[in-house]
Short mmCIF file of C-alpha atoms in Angstrom, two decimals:
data_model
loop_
_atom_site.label_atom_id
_atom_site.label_comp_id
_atom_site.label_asym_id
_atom_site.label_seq_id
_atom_site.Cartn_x
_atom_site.Cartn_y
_atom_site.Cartn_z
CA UNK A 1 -38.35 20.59 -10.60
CA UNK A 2 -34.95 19.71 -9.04
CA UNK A 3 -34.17 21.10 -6.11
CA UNK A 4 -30.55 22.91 -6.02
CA UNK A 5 -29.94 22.51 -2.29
CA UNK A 6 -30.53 18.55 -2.50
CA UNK A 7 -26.89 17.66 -3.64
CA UNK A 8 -25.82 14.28 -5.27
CA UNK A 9 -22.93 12.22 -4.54
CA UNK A 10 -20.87 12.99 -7.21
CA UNK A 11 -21.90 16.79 -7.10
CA UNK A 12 -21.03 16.87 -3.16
CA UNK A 13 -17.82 15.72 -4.34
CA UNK A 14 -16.94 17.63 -6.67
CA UNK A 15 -17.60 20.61 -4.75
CA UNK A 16 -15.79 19.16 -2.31
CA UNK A 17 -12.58 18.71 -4.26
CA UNK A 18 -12.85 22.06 -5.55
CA UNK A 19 -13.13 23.56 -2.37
CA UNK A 20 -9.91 21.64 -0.90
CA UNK A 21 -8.35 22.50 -3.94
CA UNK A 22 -9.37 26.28 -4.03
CA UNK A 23 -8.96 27.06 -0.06
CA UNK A 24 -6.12 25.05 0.64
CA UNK A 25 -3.75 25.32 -2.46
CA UNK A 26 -0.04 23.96 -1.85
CA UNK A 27 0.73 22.52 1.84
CA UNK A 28 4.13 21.09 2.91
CA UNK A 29 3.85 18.36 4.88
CA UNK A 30 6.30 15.96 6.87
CA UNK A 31 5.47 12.13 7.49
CA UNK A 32 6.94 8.75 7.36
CA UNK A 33 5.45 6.82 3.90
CA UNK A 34 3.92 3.50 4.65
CA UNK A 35 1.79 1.79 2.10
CA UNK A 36 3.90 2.54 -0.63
CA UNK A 37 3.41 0.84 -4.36
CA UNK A 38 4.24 1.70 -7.73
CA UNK A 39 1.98 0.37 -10.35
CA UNK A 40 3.04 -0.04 -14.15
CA UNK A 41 1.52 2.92 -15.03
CA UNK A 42 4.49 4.79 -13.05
CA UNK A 43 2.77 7.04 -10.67
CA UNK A 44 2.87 6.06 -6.64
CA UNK A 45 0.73 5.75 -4.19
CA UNK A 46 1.48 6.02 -0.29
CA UNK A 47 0.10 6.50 2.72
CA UNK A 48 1.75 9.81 4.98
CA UNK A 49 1.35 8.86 8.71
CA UNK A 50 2.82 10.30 12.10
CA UNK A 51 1.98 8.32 15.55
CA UNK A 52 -1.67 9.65 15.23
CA UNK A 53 -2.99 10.40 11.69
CA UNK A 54 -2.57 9.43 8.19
CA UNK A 55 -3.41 10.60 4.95
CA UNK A 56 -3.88 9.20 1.48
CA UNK A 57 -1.25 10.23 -1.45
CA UNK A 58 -0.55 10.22 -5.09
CA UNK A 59 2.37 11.50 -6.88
CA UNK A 60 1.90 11.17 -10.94
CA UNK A 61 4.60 9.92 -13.02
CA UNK A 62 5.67 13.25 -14.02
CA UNK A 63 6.49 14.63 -11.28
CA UNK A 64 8.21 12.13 -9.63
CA UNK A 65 10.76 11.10 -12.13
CA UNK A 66 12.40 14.41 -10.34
CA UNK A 67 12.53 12.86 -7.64
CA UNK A 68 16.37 11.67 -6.43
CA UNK A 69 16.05 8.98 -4.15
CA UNK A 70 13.69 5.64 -4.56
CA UNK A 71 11.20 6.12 -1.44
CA UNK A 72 10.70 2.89 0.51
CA UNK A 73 7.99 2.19 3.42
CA UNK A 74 9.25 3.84 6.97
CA UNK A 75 11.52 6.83 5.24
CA UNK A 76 10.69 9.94 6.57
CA UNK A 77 10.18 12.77 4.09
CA UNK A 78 9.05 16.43 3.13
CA UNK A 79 6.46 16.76 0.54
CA UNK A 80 5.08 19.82 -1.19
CA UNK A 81 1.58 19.01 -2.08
CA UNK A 82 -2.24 20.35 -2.92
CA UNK A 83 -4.97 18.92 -1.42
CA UNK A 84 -7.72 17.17 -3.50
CA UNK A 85 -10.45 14.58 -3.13
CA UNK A 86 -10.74 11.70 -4.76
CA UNK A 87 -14.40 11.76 -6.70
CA UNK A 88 -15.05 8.04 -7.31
CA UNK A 89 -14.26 6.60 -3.79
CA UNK A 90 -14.66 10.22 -1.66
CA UNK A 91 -11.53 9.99 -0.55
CA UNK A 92 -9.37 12.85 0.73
CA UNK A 93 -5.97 12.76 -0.58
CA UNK A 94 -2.94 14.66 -1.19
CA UNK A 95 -1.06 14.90 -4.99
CA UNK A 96 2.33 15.49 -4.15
CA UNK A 97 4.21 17.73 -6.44
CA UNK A 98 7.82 17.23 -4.90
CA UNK A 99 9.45 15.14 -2.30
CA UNK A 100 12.77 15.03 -0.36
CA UNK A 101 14.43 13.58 2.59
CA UNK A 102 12.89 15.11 5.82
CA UNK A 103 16.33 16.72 7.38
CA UNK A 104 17.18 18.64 3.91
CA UNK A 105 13.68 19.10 3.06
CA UNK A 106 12.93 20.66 6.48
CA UNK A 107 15.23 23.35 5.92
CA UNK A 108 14.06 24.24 2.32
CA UNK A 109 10.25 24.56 3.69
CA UNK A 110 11.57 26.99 6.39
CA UNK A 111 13.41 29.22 3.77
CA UNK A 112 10.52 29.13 1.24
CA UNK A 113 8.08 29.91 4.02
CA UNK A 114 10.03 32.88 5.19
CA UNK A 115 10.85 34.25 1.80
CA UNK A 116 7.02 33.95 1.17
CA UNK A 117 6.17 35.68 4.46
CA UNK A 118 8.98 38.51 4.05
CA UNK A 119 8.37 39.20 0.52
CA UNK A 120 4.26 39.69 1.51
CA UNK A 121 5.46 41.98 4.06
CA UNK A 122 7.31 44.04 0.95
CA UNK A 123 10.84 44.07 2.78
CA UNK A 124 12.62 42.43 -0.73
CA UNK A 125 11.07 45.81 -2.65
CA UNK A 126 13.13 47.49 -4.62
CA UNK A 127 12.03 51.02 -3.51
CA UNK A 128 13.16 50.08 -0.12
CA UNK A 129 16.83 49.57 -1.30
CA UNK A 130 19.03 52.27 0.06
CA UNK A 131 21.59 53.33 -3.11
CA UNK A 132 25.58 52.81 -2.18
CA UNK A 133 27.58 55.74 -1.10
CA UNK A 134 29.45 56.65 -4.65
CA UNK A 135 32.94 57.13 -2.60
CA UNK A 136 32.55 55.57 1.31
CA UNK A 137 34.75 57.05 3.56
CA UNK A 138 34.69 53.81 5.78
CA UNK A 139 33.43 50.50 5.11
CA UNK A 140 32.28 48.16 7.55
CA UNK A 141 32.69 44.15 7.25
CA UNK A 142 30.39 41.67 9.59
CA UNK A 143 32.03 38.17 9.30
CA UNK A 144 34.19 36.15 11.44
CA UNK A 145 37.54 37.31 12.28
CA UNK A 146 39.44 33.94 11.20
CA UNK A 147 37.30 33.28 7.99
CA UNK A 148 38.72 33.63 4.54
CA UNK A 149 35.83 35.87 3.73
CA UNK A 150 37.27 38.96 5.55
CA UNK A 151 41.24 38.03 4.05
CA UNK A 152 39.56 38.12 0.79
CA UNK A 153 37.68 41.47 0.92
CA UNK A 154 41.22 42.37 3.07
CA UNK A 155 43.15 41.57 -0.07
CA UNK A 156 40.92 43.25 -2.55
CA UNK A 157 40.28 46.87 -0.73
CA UNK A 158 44.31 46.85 -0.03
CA UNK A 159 44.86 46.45 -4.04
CA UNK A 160 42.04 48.74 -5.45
CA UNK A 161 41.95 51.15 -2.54
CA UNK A 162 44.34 50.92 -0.37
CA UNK A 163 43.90 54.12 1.52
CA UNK A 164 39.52 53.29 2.67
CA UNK A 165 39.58 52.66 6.28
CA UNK A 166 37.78 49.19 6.62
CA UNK A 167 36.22 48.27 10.36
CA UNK A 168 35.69 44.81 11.28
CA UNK A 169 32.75 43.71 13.65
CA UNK A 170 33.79 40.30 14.16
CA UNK A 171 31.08 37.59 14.58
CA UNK A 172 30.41 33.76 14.39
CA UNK A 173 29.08 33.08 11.11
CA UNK A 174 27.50 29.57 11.47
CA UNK A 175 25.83 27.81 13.89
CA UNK A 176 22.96 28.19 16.39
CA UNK A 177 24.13 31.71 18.24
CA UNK A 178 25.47 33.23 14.97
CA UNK A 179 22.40 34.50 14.17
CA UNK A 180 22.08 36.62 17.14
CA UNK A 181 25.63 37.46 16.84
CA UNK A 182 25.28 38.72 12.86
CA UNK A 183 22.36 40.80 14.56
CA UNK A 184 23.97 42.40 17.48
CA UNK A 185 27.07 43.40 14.83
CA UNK A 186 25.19 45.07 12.89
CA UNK A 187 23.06 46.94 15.72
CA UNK A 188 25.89 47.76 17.25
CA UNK A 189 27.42 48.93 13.86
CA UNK A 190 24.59 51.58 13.27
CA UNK A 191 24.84 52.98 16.94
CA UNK A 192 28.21 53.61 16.61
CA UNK A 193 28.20 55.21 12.85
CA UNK A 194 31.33 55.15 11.66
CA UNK A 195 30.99 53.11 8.58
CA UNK A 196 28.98 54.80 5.28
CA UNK A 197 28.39 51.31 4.11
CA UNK A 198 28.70 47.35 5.58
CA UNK A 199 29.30 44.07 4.14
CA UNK A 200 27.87 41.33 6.00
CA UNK A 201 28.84 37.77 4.72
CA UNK A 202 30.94 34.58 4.66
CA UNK A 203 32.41 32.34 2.37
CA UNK A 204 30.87 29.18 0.61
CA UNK A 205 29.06 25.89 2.38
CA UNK A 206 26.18 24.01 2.51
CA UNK A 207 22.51 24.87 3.33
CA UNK A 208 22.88 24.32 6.41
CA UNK A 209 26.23 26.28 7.47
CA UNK A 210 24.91 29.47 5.26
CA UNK A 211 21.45 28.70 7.73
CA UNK A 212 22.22 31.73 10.06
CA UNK A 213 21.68 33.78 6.61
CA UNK A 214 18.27 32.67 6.48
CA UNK A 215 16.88 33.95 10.24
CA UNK A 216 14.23 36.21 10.11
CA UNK A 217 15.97 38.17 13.29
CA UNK A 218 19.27 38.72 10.93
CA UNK A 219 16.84 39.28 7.81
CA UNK A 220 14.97 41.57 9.79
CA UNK A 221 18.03 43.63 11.39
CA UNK A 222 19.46 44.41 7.43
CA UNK A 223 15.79 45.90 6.81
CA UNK A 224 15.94 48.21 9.98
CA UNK A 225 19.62 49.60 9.34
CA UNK A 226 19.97 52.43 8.86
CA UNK A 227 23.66 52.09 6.62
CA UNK A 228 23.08 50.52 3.92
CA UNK A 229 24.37 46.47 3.46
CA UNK A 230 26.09 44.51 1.09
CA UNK A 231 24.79 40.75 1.08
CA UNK A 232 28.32 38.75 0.08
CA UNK A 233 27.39 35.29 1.38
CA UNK A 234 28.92 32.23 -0.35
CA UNK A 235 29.38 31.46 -3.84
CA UNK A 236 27.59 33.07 -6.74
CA UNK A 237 25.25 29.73 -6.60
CA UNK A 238 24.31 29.73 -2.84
CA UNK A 239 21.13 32.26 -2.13
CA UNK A 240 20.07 33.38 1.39
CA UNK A 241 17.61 35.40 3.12
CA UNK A 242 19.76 38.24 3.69
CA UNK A 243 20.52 38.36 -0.23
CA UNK A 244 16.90 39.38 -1.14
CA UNK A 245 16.68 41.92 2.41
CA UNK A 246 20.08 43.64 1.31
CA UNK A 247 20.72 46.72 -0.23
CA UNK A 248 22.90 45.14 -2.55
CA UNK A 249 23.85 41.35 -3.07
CA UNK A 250 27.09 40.41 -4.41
CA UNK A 251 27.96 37.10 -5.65
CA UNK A 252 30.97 36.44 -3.32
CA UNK A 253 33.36 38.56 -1.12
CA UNK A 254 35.84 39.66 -3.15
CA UNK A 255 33.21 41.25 -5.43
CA UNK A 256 31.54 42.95 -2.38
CA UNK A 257 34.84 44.77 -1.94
CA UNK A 258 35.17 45.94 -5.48
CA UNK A 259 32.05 47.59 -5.28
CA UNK A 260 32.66 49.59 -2.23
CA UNK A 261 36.47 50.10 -3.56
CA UNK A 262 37.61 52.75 -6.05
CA UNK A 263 40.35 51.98 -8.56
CA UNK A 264 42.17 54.39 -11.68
CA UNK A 265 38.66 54.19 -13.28
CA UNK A 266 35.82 55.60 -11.19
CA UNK A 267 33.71 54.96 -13.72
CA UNK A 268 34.45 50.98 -14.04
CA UNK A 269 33.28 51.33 -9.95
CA UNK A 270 30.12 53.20 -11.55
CA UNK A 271 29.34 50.08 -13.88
CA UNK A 272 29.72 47.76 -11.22
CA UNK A 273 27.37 49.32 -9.05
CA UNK A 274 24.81 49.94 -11.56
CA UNK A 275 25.43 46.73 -12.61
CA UNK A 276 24.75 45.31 -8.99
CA UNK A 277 21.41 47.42 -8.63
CA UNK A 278 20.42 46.01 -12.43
CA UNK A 279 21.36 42.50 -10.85
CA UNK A 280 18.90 43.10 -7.99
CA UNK A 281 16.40 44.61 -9.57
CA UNK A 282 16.40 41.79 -12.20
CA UNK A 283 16.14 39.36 -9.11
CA UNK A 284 13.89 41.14 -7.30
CA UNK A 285 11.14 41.37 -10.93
CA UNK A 286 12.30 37.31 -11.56
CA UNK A 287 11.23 36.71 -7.87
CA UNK A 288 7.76 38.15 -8.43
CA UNK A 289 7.37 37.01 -12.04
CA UNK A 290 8.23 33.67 -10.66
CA UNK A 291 5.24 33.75 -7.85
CA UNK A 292 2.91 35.29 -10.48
CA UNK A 293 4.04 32.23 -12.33
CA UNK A 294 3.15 29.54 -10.20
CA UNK A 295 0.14 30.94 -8.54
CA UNK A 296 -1.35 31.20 -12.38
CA UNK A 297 0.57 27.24 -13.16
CA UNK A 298 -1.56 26.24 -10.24
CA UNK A 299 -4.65 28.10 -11.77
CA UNK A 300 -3.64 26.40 -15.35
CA UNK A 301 -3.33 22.91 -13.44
CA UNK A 302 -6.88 22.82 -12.12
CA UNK A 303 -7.87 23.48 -15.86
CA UNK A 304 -5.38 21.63 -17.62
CA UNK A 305 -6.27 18.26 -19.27
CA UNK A 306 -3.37 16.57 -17.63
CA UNK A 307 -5.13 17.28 -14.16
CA UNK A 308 -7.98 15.01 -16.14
CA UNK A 309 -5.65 12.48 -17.38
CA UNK A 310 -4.35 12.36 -13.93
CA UNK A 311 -7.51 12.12 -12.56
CA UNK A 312 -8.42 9.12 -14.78
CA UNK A 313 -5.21 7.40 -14.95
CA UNK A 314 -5.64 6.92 -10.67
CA UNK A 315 -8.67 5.60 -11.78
CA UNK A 316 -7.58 3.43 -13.78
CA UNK A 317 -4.93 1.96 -11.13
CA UNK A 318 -7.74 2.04 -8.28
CA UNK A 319 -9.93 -0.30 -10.63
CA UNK A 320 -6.54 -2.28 -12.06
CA UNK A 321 -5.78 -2.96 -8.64
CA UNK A 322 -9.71 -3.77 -7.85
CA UNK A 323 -9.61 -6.14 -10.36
CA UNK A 324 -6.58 -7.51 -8.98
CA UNK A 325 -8.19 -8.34 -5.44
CA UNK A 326 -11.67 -9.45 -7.30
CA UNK A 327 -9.51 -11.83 -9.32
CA UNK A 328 -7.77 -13.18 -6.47
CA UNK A 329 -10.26 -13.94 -4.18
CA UNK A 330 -12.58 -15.34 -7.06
CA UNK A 331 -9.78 -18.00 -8.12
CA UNK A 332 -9.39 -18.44 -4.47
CA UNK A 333 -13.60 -18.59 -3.73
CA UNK A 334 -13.22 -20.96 -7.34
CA UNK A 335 -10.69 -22.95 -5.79
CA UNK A 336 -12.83 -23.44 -3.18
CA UNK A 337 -15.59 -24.71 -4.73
CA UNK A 338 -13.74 -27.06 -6.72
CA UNK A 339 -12.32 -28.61 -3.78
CA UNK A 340 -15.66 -29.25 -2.30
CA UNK A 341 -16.81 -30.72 -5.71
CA UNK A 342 -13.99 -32.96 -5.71
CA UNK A 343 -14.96 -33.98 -2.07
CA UNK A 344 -18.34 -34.38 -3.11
CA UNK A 345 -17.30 -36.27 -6.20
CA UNK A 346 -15.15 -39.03 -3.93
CA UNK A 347 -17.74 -39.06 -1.74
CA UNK A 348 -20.41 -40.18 -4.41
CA UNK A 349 -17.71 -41.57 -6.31
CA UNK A 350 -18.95 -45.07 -8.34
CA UNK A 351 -15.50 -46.69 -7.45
CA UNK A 352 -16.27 -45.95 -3.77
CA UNK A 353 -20.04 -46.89 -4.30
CA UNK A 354 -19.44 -49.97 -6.15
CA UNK A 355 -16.61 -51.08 -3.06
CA UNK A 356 -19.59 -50.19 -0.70
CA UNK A 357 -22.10 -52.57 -2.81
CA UNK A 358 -19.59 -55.68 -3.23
CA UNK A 359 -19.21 -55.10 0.71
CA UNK A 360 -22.85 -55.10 1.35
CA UNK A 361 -23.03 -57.82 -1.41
CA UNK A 362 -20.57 -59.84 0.49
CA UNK A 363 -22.27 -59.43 3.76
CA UNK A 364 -25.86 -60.43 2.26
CA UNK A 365 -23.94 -63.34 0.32
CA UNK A 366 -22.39 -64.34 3.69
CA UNK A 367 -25.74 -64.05 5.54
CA UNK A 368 -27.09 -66.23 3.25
CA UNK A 369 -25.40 -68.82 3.38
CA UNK A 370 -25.45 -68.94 6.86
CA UNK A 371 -29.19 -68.29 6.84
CA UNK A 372 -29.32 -71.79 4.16
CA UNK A 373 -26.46 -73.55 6.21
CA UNK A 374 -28.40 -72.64 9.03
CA UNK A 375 -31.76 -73.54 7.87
CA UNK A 376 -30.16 -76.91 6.10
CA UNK A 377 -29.42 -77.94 9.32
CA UNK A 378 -33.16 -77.46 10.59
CA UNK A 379 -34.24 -79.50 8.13
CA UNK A 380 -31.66 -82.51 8.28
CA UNK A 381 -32.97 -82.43 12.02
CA UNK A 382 -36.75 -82.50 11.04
CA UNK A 383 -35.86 -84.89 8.47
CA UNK A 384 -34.00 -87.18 10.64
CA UNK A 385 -36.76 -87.02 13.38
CA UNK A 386 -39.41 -87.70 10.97
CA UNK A 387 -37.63 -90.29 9.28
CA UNK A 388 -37.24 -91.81 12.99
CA UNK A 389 -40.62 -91.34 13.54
CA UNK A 390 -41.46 -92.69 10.11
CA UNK A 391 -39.19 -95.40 10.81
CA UNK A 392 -41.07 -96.51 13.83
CA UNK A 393 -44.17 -96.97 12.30
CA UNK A 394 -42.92 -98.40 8.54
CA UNK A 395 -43.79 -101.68 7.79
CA UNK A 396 -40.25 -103.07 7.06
CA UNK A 397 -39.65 -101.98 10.49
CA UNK A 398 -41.87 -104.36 11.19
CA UNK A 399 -40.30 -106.90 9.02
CA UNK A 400 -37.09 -106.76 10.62
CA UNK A 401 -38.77 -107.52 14.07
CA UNK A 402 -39.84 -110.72 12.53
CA UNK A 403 -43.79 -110.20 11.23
CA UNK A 404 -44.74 -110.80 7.99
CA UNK A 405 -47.29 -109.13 5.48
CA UNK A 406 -49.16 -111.42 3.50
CA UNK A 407 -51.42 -110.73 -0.10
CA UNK A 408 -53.95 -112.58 -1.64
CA UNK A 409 -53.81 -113.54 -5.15
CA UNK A 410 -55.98 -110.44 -5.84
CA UNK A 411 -53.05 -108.61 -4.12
CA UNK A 412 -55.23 -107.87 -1.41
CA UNK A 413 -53.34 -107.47 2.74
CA UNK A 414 -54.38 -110.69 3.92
CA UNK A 415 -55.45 -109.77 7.51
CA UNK A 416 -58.24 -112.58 7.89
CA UNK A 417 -58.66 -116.45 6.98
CA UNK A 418 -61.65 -114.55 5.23
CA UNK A 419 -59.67 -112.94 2.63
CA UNK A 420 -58.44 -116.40 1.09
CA UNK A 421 -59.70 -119.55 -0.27
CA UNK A 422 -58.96 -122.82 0.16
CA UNK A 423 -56.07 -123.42 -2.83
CA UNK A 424 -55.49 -120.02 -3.69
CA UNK A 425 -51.79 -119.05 -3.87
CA UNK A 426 -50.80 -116.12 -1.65
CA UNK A 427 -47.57 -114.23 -1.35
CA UNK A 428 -46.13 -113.70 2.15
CA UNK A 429 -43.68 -110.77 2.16
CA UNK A 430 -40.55 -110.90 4.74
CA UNK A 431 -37.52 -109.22 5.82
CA UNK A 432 -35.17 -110.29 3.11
CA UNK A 433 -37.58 -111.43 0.39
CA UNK A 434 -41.53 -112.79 -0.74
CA UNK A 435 -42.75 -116.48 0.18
CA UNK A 436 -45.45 -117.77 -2.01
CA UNK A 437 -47.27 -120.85 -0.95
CA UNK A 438 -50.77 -122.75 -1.38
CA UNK A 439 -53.82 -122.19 1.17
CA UNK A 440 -54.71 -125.97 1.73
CA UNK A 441 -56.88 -125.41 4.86
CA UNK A 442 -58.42 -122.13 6.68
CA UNK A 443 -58.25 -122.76 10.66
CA UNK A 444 -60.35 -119.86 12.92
CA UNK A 445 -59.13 -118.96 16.19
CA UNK A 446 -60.83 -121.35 19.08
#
């Protein structure tokens, strides 16, 4: 029977991944890529590192063909991301969902982060909206004293109302101490009370000049006042903090104005006002749709078969690019091993072996003739000492000295008066030729 606390690899894994994936859920993160390739599949693959960590990444093709810029090894960069584990190799990663530039991106986190925190916290509910005075008796405007902004609301409460007191609470409306400024207007607007409503705002810009908007101490001061605010920051586009905290948000200045003005028709003022809270409210049930929305996306993504197809198509680049390496260094190990072959091959190469043969053939050749040249000598010398030897003893040695050899006629060496008779004809050999003569008389030694 198996036992269910003895996990396998792939189970330990899997758990694993779902546990990341369940505990974790979306992280931002900032890092500079390294690493980075782009197989033909189209997703990426990149390493996030800072001067002491790094972490694996993939970003699948469909997400980042949003993506506005063409990210290159040592750019620095936001990501929004959920954690995950890849099964096959166990290795933590991250699957990026978006990326941008760090200095824009770093901004962006910071506003999503404290929307998330301050909508949790229930200050963007609607049944914490104070309702607009129907006819103020004094309006109050929070913006800087030189902006268009306030000549614009100016120009419109002159024209529908001309007769509304307006106060202005002057204040910076960008940069690092405007924040604290915005904040200290509009406390110092509620202690004095004069004003039955306020519009706090500026004209249009980028991100970062609306930032001051998007402080938690400015978002924070709208929710604790006790007259209720106007939001008029930018253009219709631009959204801040301060929009979603606000009583009210208008779309730009001038509109602000018109709803705290009164014209010939009260009840046009009505519409716009109900219009405004119908605006808000619609915002404020899109805003909560929209995270109901993406927390159940992110529920659909863990079951839906593109997370699979994801899943398998890094797969299928982790082995393409496996295969890649194995190839490579097995035509390299190949190329190897045919270069030693060929080295053994000239080595015991006939052409080289047959070179080596005539050589040695050449040298044995060589010795022997020198061995027979050598050993013809020797024997000229024996033969010239034994012929001198020989010589010394022959009998035509003897000849030339003057002796004689001398045969009977039985052809016998005459070498006593014993071996002839008395009339026999003998034959007396010389140097230069034979003598033959007659015995007529045998004479013995006295």
């Amino acid at each position: 029977m198996t036992n269910p606390n003895i996990f396998t690899v792939s189970r330990l894994n899997a758990e694993v991944r779902l546990l990341l994936e369940n505990e974790m859920g979306i992280v931002w993160l900032v890092g500079e890529i390294s690493n980075f390739s782009a197989p033909v599949s189209g997703h990426w693959y990149l390493t996030l590192k800072d001067s002491r960590a790094q972490v694996k990444c993939a970003m699948f093709r469909g997400n980042n063909r949003r993506v506005t810029f063409k990210p290159q090894n040592g750019n620095q960069v936001l990501v929004k991301a959920r954690l995950s584990l890849y099964e096959p190799r166990g290795d933590y990663q991250l699957i990026i969902e978006s990326m941008q530039p760090e200095g824009d991106g770093r901004l962006q986190q910071e506003f999503e982060k404290l929307k998330m925190n301050l909508a949790a916290e229930g200050l963007f509910a609607q049944s914490n909206k104070r309702p607009l005075p129907e006819h103020p008796k004094r309006v109050g405007v929070i913006t800087s004293k030189t902006g268009a902004a306030l000549y614009d609301i100016l120009d419109v409460l002159k024209r529908r109302d001309p007769s509304l007191p307006v106060v202005v609470y002057p204040t910076m409306v960008q940069g690092e101490e405007a924040a604290i400024q915005i904040a200290q207007a509009i406390g110092r607007a509620n202690e004095r009370n004069e004003c039955d409503v306020l519009i706090v705002g500026r004209g249009g810009g980028s991100l970062e000049d609306l930032w001051c908007f998007n402080n938690e101490i400015v978002a924070r001061t709208i929710a604790a006042s006790q007259i209720p605010i106007i939001s008029a920051v930018g253009h219709e586009v631009d959204v801040t903090i301060a929009d979603f905290v606000a009583d009210m948000r208008a779309p730009t200045p001038s509109a602000a104005a018109e709803l705290v003005s009164r014209d010939n028709s009260h009840k046009e003022q009505a519409f716009a006002t109900k219009r405004a809270r119908l605006v808000s409210a619609i915002r404020h049930l899109l805003m909560k749709q929209a995270q109901s929305t993406h927390a159940l996306k992110f529920r659909l993504e863990k079951q839906h078969p593109s997370y699979q197809l994801q899943k398998q198509s890094q797969q299928l680049d982790d082995l393409d690019m496996r295969l890649r390496r194995g190839m490579t260094q097995y035509l390299k190990q190949h190329a190897q091993r045919v270069e030693r072959k060929q080295h053994q091959l000239q080595l015991n190469s006939p052409v080289k072996r047959l070179g080596e043969q005539k050589l040695h053939l050449q040298r044995s050749e060589q010795k022997l003739l020198d061995a027979m040249d050598k050993t013809l000598l020797t024997t000229r010398h024996q033969l010239a000492m034994a012929a001198e030897k020989l010589e010394t003893v022959s009998p035509l040695a003897t000849l030339k000295r003057g002796y004689s050899i001398t045969h009977s006629a039985s052809k016998q060496t005459v070498s006593s008066i014993e071996d002839v008779n008395v009339g026999e004809v003998i034959k007396t050999q010389v140097e230069d030729g034979v003598i033959e003569s007659q015995v007529t008389q045998k004479i013995a030694k006295a």
